[in-house]
JSON list of C-alpha atoms in Angstrom, two decimals:
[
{"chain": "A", "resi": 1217, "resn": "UNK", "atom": "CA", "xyz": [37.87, 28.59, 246.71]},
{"chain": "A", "resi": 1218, "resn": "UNK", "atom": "CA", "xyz": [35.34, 28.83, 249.02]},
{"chain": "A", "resi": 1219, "resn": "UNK", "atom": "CA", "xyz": [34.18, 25.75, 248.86]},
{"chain": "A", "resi": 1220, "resn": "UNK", "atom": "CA", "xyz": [34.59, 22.17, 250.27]},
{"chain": "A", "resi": 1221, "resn": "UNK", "atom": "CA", "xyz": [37.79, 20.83, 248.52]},
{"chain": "A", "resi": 1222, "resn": "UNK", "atom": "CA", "xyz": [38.62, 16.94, 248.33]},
{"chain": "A", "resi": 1223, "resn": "UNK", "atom": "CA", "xyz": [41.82, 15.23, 246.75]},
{"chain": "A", "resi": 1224, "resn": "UNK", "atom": "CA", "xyz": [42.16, 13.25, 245.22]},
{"chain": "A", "resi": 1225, "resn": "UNK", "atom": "CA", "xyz": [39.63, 14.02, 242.80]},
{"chain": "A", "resi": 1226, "resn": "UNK", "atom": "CA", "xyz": [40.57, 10.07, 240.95]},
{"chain": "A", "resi": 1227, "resn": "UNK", "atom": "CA", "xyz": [42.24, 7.34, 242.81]},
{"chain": "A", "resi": 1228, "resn": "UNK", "atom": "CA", "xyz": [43.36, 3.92, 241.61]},
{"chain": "A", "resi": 1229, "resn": "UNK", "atom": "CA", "xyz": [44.39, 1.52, 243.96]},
{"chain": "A", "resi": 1230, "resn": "UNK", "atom": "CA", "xyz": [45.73, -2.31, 243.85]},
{"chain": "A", "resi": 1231, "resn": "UNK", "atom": "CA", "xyz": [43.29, -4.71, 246.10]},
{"chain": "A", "resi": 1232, "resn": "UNK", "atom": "CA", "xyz": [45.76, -4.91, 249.23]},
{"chain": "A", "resi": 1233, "resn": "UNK", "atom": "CA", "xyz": [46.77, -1.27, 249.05]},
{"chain": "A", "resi": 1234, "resn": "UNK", "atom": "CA", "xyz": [46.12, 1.55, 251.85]},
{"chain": "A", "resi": 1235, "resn": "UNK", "atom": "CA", "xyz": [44.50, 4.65, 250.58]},
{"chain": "A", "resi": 1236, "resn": "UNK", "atom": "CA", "xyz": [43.88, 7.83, 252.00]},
{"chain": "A", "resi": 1237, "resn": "UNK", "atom": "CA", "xyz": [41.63, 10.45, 251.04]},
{"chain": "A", "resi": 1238, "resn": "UNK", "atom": "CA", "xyz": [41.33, 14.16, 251.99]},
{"chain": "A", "resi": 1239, "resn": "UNK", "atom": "CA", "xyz": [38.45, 16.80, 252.58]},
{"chain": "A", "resi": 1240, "resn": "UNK", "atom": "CA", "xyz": [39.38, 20.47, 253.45]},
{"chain": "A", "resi": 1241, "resn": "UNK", "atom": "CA", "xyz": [36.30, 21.79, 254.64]},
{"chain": "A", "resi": 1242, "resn": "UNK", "atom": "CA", "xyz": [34.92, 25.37, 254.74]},
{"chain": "A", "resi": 1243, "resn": "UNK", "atom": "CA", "xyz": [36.88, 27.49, 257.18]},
{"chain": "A", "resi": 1244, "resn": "UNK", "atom": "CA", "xyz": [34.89, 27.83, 260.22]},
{"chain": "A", "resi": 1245, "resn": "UNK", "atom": "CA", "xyz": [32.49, 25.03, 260.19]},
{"chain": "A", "resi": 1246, "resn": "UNK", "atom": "CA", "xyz": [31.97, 23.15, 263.04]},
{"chain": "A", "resi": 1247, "resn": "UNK", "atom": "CA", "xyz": [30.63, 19.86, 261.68]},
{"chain": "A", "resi": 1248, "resn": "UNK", "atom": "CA", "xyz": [32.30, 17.13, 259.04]},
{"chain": "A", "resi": 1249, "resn": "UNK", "atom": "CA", "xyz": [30.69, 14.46, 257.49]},
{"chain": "A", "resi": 1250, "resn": "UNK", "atom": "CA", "xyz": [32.11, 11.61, 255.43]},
{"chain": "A", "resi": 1251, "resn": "UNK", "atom": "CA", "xyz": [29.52, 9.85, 252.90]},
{"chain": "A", "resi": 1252, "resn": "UNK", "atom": "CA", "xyz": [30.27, 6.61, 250.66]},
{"chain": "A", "resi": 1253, "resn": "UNK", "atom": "CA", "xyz": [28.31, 6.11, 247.70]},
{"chain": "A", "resi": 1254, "resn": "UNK", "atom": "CA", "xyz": [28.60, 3.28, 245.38]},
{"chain": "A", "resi": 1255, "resn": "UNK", "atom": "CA", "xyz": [27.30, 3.66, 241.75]},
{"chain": "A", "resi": 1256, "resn": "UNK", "atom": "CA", "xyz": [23.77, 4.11, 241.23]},
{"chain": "A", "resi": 1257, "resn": "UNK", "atom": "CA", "xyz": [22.92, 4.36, 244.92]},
{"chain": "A", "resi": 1258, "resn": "UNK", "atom": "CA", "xyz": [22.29, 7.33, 247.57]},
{"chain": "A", "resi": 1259, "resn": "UNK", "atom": "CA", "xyz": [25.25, 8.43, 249.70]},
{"chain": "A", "resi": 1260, "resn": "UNK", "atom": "CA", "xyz": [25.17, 5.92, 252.57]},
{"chain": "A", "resi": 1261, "resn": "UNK", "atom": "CA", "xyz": [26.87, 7.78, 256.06]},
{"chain": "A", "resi": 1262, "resn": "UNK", "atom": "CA", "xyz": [30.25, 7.16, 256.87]},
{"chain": "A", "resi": 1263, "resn": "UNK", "atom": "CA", "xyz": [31.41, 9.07, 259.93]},
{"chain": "A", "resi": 1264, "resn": "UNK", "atom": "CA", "xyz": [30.53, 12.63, 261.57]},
{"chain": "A", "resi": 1265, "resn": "UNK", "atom": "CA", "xyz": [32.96, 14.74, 263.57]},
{"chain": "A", "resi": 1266, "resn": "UNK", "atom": "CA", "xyz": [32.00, 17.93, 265.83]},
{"chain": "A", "resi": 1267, "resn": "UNK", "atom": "CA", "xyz": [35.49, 19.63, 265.73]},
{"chain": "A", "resi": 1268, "resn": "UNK", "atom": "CA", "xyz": [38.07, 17.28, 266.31]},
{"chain": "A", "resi": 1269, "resn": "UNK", "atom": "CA", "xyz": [35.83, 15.39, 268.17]},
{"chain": "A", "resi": 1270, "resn": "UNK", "atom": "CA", "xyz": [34.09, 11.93, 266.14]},
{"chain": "A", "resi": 1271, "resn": "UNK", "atom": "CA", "xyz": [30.87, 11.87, 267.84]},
{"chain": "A", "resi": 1272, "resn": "UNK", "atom": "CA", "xyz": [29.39, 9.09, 265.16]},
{"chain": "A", "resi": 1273, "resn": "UNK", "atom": "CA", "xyz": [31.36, 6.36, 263.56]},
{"chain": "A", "resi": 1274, "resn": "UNK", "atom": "CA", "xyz": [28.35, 4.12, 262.97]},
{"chain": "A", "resi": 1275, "resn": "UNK", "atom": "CA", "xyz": [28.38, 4.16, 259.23]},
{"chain": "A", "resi": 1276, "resn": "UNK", "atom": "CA", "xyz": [32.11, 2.81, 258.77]},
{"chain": "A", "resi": 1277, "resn": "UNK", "atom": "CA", "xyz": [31.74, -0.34, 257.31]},
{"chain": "A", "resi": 1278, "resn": "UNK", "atom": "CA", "xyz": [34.44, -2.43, 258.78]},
{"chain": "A", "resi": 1279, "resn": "UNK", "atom": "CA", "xyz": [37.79, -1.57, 261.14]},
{"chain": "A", "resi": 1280, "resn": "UNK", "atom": "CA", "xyz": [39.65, -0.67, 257.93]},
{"chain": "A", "resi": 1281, "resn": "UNK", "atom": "CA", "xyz": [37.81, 2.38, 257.87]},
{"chain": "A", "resi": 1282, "resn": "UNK", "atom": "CA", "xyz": [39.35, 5.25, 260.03]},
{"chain": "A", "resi": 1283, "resn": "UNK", "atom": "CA", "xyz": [38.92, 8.74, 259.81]},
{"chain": "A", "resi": 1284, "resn": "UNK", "atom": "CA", "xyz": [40.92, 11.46, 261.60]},
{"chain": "A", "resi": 1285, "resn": "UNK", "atom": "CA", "xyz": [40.38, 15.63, 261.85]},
{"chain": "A", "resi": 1286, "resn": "UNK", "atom": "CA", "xyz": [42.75, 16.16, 264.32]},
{"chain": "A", "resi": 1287, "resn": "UNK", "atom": "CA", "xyz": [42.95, 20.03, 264.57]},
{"chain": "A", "resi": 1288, "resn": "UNK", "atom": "CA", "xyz": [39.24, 20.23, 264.57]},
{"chain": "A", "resi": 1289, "resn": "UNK", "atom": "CA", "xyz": [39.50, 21.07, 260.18]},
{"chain": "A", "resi": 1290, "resn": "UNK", "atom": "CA", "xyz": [41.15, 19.14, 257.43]},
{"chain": "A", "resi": 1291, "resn": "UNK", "atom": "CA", "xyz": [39.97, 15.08, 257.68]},
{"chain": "A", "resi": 1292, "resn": "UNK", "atom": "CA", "xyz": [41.31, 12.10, 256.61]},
{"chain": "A", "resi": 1293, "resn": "UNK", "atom": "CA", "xyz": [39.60, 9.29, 255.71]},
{"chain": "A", "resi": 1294, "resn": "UNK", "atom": "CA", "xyz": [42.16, 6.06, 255.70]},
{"chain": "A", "resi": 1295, "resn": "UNK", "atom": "CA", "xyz": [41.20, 3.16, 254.39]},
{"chain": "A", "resi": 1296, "resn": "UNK", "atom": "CA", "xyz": [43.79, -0.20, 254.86]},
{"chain": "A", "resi": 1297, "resn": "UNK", "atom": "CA", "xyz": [44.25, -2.92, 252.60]},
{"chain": "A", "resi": 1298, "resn": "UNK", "atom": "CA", "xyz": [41.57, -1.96, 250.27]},
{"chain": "A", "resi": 1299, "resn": "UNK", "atom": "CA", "xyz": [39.11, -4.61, 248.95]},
{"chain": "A", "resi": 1300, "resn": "UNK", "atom": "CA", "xyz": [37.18, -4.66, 245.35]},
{"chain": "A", "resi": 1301, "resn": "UNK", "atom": "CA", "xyz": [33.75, -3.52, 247.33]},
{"chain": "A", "resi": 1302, "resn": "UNK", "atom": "CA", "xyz": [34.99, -0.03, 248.69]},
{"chain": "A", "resi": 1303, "resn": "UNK", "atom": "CA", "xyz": [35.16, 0.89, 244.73]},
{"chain": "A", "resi": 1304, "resn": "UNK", "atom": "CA", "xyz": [32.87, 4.37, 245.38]},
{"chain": "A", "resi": 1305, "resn": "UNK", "atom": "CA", "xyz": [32.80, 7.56, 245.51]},
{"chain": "A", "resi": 1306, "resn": "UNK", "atom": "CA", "xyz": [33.66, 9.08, 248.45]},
{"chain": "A", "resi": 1307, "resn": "UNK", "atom": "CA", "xyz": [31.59, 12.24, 249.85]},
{"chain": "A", "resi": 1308, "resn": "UNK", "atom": "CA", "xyz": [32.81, 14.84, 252.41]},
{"chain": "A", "resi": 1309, "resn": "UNK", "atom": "CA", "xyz": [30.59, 18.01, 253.81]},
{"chain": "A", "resi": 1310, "resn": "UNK", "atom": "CA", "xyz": [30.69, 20.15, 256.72]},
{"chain": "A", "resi": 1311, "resn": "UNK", "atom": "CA", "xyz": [28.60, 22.83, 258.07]},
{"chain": "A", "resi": 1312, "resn": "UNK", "atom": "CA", "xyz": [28.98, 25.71, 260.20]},
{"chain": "A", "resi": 1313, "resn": "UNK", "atom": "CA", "xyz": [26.31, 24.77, 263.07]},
{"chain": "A", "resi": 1314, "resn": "UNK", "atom": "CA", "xyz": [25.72, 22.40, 265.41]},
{"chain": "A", "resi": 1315, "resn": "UNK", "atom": "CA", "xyz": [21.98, 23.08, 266.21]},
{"chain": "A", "resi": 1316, "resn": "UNK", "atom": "CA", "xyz": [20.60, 19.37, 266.22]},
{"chain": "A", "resi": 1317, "resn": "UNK", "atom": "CA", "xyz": [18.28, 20.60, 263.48]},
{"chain": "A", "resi": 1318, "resn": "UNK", "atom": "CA", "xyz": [18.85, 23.47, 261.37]},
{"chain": "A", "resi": 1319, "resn": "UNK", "atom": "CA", "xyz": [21.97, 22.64, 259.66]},
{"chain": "A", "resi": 1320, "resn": "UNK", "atom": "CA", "xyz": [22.43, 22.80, 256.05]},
{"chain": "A", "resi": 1321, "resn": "UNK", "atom": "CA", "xyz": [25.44, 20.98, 254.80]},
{"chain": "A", "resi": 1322, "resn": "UNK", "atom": "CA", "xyz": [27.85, 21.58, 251.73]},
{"chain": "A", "resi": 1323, "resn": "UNK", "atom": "CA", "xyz": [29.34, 18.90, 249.28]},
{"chain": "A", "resi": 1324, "resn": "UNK", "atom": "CA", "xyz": [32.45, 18.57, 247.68]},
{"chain": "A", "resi": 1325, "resn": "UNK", "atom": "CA", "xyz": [33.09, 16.86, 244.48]},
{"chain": "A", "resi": 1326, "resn": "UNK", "atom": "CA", "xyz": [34.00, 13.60, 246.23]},
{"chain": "A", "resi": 1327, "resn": "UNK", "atom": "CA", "xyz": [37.29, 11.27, 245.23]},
{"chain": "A", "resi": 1328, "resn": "UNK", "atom": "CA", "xyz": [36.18, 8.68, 242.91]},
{"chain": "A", "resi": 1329, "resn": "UNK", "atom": "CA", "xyz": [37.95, 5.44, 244.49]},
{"chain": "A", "resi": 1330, "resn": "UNK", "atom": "CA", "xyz": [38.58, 2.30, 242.04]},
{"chain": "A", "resi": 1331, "resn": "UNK", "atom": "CA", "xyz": [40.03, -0.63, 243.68]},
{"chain": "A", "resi": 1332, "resn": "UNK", "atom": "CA", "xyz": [41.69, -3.12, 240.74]},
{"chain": "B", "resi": 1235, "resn": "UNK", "atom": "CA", "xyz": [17.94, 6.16, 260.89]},
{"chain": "B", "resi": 1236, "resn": "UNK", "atom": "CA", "xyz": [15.83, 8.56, 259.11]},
{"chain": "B", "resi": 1237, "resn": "UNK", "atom": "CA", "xyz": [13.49, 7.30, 257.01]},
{"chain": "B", "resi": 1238, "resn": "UNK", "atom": "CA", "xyz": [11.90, 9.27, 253.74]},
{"chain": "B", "resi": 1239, "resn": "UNK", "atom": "CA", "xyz": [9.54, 7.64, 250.76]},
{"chain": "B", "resi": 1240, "resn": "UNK", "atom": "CA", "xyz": [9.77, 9.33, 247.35]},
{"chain": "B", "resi": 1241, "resn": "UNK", "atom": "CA", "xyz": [8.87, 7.76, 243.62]},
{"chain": "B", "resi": 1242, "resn": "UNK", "atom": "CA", "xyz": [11.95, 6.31, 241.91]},
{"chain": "B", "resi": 1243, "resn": "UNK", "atom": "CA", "xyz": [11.55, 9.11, 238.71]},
{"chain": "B", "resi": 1244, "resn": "UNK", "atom": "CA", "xyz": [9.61, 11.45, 237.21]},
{"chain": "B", "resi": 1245, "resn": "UNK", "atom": "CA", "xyz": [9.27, 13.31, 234.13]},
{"chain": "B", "resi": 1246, "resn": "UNK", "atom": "CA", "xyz": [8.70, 17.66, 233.39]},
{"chain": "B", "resi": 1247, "resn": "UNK", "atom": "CA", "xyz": [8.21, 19.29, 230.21]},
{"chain": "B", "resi": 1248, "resn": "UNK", "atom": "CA", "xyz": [10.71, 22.45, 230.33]},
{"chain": "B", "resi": 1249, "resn": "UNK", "atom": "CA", "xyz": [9.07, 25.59, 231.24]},
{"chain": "B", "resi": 1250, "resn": "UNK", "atom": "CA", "xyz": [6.75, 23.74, 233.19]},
{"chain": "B", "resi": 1251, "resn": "UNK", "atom": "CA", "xyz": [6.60, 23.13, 237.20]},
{"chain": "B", "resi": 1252, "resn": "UNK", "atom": "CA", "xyz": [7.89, 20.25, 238.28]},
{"chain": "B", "resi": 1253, "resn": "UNK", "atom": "CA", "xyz": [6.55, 18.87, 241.73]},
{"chain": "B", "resi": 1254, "resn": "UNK", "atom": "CA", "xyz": [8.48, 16.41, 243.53]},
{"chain": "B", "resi": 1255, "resn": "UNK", "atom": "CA", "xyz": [6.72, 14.47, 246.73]},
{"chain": "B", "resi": 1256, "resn": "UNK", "atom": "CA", "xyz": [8.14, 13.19, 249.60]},
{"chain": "B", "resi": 1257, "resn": "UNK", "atom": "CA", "xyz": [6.73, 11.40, 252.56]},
{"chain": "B", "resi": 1258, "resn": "UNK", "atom": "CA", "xyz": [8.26, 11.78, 256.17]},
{"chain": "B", "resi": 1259, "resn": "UNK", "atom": "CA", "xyz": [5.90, 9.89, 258.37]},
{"chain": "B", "resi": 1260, "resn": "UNK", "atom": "CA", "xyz": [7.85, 9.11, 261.13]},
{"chain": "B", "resi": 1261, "resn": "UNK", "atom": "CA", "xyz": [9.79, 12.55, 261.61]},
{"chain": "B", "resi": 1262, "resn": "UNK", "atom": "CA", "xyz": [9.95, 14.22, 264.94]},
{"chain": "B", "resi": 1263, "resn": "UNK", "atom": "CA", "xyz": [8.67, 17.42, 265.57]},
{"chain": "B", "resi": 1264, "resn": "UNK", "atom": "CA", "xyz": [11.82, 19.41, 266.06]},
{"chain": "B", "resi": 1265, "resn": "UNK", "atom": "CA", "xyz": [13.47, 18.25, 262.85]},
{"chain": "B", "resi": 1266, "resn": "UNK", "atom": "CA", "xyz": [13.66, 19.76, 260.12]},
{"chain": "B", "resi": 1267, "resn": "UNK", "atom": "CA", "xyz": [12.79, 18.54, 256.23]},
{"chain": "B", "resi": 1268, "resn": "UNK", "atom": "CA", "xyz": [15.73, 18.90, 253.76]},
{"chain": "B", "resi": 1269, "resn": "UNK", "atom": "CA", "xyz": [16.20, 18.88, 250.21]},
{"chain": "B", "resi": 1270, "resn": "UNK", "atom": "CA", "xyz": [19.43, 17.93, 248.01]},
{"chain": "B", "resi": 1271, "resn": "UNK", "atom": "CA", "xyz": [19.82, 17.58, 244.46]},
{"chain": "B", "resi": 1272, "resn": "UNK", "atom": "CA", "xyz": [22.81, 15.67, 242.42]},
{"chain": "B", "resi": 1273, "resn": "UNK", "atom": "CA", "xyz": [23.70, 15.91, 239.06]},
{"chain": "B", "resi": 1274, "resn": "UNK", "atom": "CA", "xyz": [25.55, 13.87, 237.47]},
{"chain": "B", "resi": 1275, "resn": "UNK", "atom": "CA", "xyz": [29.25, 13.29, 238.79]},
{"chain": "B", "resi": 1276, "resn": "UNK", "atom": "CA", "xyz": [28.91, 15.74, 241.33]},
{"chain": "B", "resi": 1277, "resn": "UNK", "atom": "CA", "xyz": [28.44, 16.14, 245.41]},
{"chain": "B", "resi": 1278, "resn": "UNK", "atom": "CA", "xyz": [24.67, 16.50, 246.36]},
{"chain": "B", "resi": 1279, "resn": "UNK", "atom": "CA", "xyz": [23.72, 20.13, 245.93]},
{"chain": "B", "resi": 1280, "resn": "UNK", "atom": "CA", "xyz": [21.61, 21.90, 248.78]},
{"chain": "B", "resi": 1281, "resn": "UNK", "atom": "CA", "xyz": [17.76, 23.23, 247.60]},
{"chain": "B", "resi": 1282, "resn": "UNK", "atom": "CA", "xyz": [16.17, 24.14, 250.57]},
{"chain": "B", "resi": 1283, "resn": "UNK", "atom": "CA", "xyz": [14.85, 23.48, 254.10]},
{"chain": "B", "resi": 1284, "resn": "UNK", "atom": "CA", "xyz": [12.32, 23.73, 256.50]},
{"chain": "B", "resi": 1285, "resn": "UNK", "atom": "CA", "xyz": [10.52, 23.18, 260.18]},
{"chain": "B", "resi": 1286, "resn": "UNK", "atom": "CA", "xyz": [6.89, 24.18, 259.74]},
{"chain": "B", "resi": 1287, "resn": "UNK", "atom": "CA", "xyz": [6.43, 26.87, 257.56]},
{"chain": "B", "resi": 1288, "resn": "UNK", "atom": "CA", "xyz": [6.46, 26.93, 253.99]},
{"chain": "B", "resi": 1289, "resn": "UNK", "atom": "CA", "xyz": [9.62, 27.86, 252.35]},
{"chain": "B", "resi": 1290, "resn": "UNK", "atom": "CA", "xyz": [11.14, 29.76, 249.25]},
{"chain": "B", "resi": 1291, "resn": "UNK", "atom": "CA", "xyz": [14.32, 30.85, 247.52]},
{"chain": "B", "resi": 1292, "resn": "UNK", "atom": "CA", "xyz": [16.02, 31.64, 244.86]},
{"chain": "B", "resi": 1293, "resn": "UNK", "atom": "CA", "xyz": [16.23, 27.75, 243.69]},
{"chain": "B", "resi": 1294, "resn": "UNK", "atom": "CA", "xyz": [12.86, 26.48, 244.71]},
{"chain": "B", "resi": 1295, "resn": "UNK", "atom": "CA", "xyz": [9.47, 26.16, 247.44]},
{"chain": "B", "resi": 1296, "resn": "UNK", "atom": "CA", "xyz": [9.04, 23.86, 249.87]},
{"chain": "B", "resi": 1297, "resn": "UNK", "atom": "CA", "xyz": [5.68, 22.86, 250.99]},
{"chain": "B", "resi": 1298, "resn": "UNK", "atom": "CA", "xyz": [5.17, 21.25, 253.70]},
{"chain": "B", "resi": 1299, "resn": "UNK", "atom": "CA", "xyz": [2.04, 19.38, 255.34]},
{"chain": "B", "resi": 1300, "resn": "UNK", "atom": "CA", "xyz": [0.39, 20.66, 258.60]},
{"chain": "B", "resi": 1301, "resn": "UNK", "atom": "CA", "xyz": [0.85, 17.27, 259.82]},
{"chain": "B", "resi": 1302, "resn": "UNK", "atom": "CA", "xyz": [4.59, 17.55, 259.07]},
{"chain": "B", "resi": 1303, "resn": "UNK", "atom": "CA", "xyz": [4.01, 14.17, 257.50]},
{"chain": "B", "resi": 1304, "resn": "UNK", "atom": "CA", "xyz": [5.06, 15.06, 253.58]},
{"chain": "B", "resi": 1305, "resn": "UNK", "atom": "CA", "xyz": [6.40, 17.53, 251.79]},
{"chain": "B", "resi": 1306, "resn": "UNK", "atom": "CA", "xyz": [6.58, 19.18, 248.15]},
{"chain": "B", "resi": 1307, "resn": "UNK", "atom": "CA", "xyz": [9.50, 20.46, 246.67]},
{"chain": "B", "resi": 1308, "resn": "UNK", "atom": "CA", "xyz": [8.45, 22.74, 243.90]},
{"chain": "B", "resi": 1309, "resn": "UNK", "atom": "CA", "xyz": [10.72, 23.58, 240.77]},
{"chain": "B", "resi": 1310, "resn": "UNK", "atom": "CA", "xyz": [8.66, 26.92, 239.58]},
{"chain": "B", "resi": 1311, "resn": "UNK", "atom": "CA", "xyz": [10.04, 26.96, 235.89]},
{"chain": "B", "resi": 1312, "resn": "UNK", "atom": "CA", "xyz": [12.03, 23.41, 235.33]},
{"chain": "B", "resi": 1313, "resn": "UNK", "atom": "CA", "xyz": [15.04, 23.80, 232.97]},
{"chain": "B", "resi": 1314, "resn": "UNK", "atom": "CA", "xyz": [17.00, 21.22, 230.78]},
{"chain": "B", "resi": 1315, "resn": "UNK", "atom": "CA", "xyz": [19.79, 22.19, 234.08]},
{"chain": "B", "resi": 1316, "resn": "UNK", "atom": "CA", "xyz": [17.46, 20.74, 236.30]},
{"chain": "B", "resi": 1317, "resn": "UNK", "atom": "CA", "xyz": [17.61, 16.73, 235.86]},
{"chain": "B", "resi": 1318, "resn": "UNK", "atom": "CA", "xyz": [19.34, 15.41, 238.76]},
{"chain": "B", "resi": 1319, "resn": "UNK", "atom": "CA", "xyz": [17.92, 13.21, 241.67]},
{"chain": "B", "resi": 1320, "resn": "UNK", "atom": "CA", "xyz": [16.64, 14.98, 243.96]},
{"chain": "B", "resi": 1321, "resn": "UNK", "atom": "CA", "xyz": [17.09, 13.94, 247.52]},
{"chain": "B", "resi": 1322, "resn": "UNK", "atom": "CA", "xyz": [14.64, 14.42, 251.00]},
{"chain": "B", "resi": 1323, "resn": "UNK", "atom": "CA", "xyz": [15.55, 13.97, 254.42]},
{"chain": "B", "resi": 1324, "resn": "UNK", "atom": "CA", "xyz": [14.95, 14.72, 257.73]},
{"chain": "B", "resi": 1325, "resn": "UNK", "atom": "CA", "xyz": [18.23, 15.28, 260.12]},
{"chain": "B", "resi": 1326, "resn": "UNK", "atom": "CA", "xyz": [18.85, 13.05, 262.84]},
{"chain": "B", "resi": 1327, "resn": "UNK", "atom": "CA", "xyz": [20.13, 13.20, 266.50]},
{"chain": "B", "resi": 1328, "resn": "UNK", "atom": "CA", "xyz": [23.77, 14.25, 265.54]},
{"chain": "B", "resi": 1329, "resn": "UNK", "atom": "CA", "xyz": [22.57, 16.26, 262.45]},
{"chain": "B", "resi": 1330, "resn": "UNK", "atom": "CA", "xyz": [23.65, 13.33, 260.05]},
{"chain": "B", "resi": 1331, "resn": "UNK", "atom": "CA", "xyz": [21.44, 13.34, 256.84]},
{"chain": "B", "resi": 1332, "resn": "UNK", "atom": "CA", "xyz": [20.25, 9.98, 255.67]},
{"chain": "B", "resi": 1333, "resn": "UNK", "atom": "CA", "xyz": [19.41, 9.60, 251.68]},
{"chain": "B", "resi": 1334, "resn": "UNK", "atom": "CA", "xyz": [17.53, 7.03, 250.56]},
{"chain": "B", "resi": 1335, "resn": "UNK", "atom": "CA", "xyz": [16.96, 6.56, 246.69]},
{"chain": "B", "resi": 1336, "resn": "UNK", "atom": "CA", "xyz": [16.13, 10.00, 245.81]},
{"chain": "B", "resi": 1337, "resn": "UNK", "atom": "CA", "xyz": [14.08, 10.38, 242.70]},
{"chain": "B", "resi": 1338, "resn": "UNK", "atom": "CA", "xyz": [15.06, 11.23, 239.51]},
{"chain": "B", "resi": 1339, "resn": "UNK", "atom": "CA", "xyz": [13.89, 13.86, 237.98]},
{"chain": "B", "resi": 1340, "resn": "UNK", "atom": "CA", "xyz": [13.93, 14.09, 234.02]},
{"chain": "B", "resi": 1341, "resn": "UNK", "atom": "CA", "xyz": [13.34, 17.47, 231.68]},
{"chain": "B", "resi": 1342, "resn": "UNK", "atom": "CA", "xyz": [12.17, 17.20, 228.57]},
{"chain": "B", "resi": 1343, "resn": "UNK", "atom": "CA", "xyz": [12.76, 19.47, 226.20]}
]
């Protein structure tokens, strides 16, 4: 499709266990964003990468975050020994500009992560 | 980060207009005002955008103040479809979007 595609769609993970999660953006576009958002809140800003470049890595809530795009189009967000509170939804987007301003971005589905 | 005010929900008969409200106060003036919507279980959907200049499309308008300070997205003929929280922002130095609560928007049959 033409759209952004993330996989897992569903993930179940054991407290302790490393996850990662994958976001194939839309061919061409410059920009990649990772969101987190945790049930009945607004996406809170994860990471942002220009190419393979991450320019922002503000968001990530702690060093077991990482997130890779290393040929500047599929990402990877990893996250190690996963604890109870990154239960969310993860969000990925990308657009095709990198005017500071003007940029609409598109949305996957996100992976629904459940840490048990 | 970017900060926007909007009220938590609101409520439109079907058929009917539904006017959502957003203040930007502190938004520069090269940035532009966004609009998302998400419905249930799904990645935020893109409405609309704009710098200035009132905007419109095949999804919705976008009015915004002279003073840049607040903004009006406008939902011409609301549909059952339509409930979903709508989101506004303003983008920020490396084009990251911050949401804040978003409000939730509610058609009534």
């Amino acid at each position: 499709g033409a759209g952004v595609s993330q996989s897992p769609r569903y993930k179940v993970a054991k407290r302790g266990q490393d996850v990662a999660l994958r976001c194939d953006p839309i061919s061409g576009h410059v920009s990649l964003f990772w969101y987190q958002q945790a049930l009945g809140q607004g996406p809170e800003f994860l990471t942002y990468f220009q190419n393979e470049a991450q320019l922002d890595k503000s968001g990530l809530p702690s060093d077991r975050f990482f997130a890779e795009r290393p040929e500047g189009s599929v990402s990877t967000l990893k996250i190690q020994r996963t604890q109870q509170e990154d239960s969310a939804v993860y969000l990925c987007a990308s657009s095709l500009a990198v005017d500071r301003g003007n940029t609409e971005a598109f949305f996957g589905q996100g992976t629904r992560l459940t840490v048990v | 980060d970017a900060k926007t005010t909007q009220p938590t929900s609101m409520d439109c008969a079907e058929g009917r207009a539904a006017n959502l409200p957003c203040n930007h106060s502190t938004i520069s003036g090269n940035e532009y005002v966004y609009w998302y919507r998400q419905i249930h279980s799904q990645g935020p959907q893109y409405i609309i955008h704009g710098l200035k200049n009132n905007e419109t499309n095949e999804m919705a308008s976008l009015i915004i103040t002279e003073d840049r300070k607040s903004s009006t997205l406008i939902l011409p003929h609301a549909t059952l479809r339509d409930t979903a929280v709508y989101y506004c922002m303003y983008g920020g130095a490396t084009n990251k979007l911050i949401f804040g609560t978003g409000t939730l928007l509610a058609v009534q049959p």
